[in-house]
PDB file of C-alpha atoms in Angstrom:
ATOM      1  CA  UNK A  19      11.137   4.810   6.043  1.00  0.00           C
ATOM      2  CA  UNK A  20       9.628   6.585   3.006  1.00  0.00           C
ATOM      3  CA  UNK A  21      13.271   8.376   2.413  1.00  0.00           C
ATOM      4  CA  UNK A  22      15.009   4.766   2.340  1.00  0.00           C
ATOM      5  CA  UNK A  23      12.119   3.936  -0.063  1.00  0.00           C
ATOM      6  CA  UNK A  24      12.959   6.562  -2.081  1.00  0.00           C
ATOM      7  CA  UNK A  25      16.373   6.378  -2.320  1.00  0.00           C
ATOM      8  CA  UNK A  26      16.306   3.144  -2.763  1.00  0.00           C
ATOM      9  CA  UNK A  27      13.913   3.738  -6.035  1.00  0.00           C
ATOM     10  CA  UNK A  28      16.329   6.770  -7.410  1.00  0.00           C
ATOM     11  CA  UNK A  29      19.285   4.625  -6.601  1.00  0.00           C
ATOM     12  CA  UNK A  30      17.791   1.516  -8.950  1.00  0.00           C
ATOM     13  CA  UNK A  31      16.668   4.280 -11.533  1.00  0.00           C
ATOM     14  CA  UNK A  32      20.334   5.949 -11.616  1.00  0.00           C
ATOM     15  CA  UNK A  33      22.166   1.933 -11.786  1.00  0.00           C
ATOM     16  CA  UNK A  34      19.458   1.029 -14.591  1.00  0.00           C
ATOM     17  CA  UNK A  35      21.698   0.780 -17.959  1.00  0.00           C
ATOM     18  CA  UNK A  36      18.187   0.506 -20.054  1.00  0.00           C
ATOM     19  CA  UNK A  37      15.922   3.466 -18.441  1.00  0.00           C
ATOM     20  CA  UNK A  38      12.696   2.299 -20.847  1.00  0.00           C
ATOM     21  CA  UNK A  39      12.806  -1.035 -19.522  1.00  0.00           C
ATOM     22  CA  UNK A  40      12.832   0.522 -15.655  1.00  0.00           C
ATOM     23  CA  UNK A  41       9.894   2.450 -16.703  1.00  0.00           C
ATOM     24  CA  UNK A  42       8.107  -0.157 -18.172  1.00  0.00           C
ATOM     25  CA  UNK A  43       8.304  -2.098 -15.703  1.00  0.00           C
ATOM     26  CA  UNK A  44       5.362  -2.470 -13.801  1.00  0.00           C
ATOM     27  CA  UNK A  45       6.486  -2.829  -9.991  1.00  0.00           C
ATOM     28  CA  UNK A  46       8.651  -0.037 -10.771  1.00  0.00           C
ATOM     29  CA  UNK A  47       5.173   1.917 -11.255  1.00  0.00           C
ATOM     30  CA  UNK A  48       4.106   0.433  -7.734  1.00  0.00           C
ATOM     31  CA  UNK A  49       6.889   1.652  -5.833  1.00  0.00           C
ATOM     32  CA  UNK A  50       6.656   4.881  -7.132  1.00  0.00           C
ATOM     33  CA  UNK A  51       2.559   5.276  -6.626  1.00  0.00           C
ATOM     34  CA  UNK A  52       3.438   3.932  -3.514  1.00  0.00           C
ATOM     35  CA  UNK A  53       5.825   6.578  -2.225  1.00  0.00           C
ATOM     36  CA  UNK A  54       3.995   9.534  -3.832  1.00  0.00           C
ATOM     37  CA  UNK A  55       1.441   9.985  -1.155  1.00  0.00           C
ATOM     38  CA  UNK A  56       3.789  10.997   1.290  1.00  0.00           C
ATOM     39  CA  UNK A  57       5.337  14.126  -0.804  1.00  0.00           C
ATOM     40  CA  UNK A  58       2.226  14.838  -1.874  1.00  0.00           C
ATOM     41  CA  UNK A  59       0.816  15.125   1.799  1.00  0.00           C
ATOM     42  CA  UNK A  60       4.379  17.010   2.733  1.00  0.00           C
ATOM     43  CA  UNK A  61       3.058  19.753  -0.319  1.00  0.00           C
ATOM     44  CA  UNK A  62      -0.016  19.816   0.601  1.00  0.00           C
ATOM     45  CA  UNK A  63       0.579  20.513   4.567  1.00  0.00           C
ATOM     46  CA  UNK A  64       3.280  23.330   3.522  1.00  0.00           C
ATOM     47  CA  UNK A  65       0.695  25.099   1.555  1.00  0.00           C
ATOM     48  CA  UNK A  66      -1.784  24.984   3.866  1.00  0.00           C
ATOM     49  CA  UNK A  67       0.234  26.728   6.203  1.00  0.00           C
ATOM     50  CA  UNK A  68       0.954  28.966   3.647  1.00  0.00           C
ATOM     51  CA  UNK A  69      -2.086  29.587   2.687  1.00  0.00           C
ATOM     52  CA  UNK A  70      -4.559  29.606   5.665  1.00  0.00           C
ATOM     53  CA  UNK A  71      -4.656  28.125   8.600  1.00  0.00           C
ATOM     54  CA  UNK A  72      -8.799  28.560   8.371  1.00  0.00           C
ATOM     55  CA  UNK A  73      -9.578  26.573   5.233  1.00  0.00           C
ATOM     56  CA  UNK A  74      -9.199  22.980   5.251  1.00  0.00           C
ATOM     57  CA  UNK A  75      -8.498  20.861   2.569  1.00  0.00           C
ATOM     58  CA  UNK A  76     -11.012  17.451   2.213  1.00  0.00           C
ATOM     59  CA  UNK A  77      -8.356  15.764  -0.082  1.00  0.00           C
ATOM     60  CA  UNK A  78      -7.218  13.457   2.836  1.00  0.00           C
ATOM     61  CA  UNK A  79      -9.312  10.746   2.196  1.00  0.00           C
ATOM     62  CA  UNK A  80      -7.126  10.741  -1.229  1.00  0.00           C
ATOM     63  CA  UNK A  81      -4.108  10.401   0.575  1.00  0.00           C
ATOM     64  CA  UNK A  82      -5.481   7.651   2.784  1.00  0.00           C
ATOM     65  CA  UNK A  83      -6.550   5.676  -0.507  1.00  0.00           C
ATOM     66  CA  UNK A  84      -3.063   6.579  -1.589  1.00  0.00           C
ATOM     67  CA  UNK A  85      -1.502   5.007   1.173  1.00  0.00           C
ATOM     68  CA  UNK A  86      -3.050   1.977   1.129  1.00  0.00           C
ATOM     69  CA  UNK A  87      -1.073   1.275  -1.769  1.00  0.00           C
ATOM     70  CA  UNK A  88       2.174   1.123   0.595  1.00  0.00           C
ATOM     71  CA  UNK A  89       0.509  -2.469   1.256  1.00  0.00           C
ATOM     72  CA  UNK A  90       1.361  -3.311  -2.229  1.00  0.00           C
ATOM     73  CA  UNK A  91       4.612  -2.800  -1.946  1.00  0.00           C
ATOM     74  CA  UNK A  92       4.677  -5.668   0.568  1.00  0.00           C
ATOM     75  CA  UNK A  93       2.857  -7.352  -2.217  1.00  0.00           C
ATOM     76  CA  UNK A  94       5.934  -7.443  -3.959  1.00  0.00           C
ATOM     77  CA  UNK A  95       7.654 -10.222  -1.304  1.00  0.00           C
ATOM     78  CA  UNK A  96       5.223 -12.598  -1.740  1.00  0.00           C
ATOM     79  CA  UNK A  97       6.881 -14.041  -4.402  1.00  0.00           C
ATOM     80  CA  UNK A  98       9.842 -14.916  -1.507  1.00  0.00           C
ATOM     81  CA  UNK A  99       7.663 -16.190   0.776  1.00  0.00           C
ATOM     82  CA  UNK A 100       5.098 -18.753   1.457  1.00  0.00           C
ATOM     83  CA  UNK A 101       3.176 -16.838   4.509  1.00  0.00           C
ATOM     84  CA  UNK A 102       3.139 -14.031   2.079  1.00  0.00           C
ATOM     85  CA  UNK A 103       1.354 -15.815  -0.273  1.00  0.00           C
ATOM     86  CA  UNK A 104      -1.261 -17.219   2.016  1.00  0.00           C
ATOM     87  CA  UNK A 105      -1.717 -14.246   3.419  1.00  0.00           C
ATOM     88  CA  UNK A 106      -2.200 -12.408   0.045  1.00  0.00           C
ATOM     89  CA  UNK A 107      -4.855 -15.648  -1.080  1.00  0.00           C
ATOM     90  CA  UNK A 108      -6.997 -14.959   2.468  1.00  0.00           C
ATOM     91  CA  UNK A 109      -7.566 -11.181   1.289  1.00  0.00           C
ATOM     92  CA  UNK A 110      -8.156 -11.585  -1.542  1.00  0.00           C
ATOM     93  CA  UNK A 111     -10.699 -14.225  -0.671  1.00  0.00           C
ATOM     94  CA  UNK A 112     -12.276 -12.126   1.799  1.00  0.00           C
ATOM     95  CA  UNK A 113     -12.828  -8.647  -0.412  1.00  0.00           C
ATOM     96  CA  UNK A 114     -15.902  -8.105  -0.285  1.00  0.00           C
ATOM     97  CA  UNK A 115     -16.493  -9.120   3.816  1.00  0.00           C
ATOM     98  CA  UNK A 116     -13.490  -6.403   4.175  1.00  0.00           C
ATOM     99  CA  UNK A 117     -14.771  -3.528   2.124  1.00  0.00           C
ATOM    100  CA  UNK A 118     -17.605  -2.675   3.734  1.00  0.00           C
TER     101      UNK A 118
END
């Protein structure tokens, strides 16, 4: 899934006649945050085997913050669909019950 993600994201990035306005662009930003976690976490994992298989690394909660952001990219549909957008609304309502 992340490799379709990310191909998907190079292939928009390659077709883009006006590369400034791709970066610019903010959902560009959110794709790319989004898919980040996961080749970070593949680096990460090789070096650790690398490395030692005795010291572990606490930077996992990072990754799981990082990966939240995948929901985001969900996010992005809501402007397609109604549900999305209700669903979206209810969160967003409901912060601070959620984050505990």
């Amino acid at each position: 899934c992340i490799i379709v993600f990310t191909v998907e994201l190079l292939g928009r990035f390659i077709c883009c006649p006006d590369k400034s306005i791709f970066l610019r662009n903010i959902m560009n930003w959110i794709d790319f945050i989004t898919i980040l976690p996961y080749f970070i976490q593949l680096i990460t994992e090789s070096a650790e085997e690398t490395l030692s298989a005795n010291k572990k690394n606490n930077n996992t909660q990072a990754l799981v913050i990082l990966r939240v952001l995948r929901v985001v990219r969900i996010l992005k549909l809501a402007r397609h669909s109604k549900g999305i957008i209700i669903v979206t609304k209810t969160l967003t309502s409901s912060i601070n019950e959620l984050a505990l």
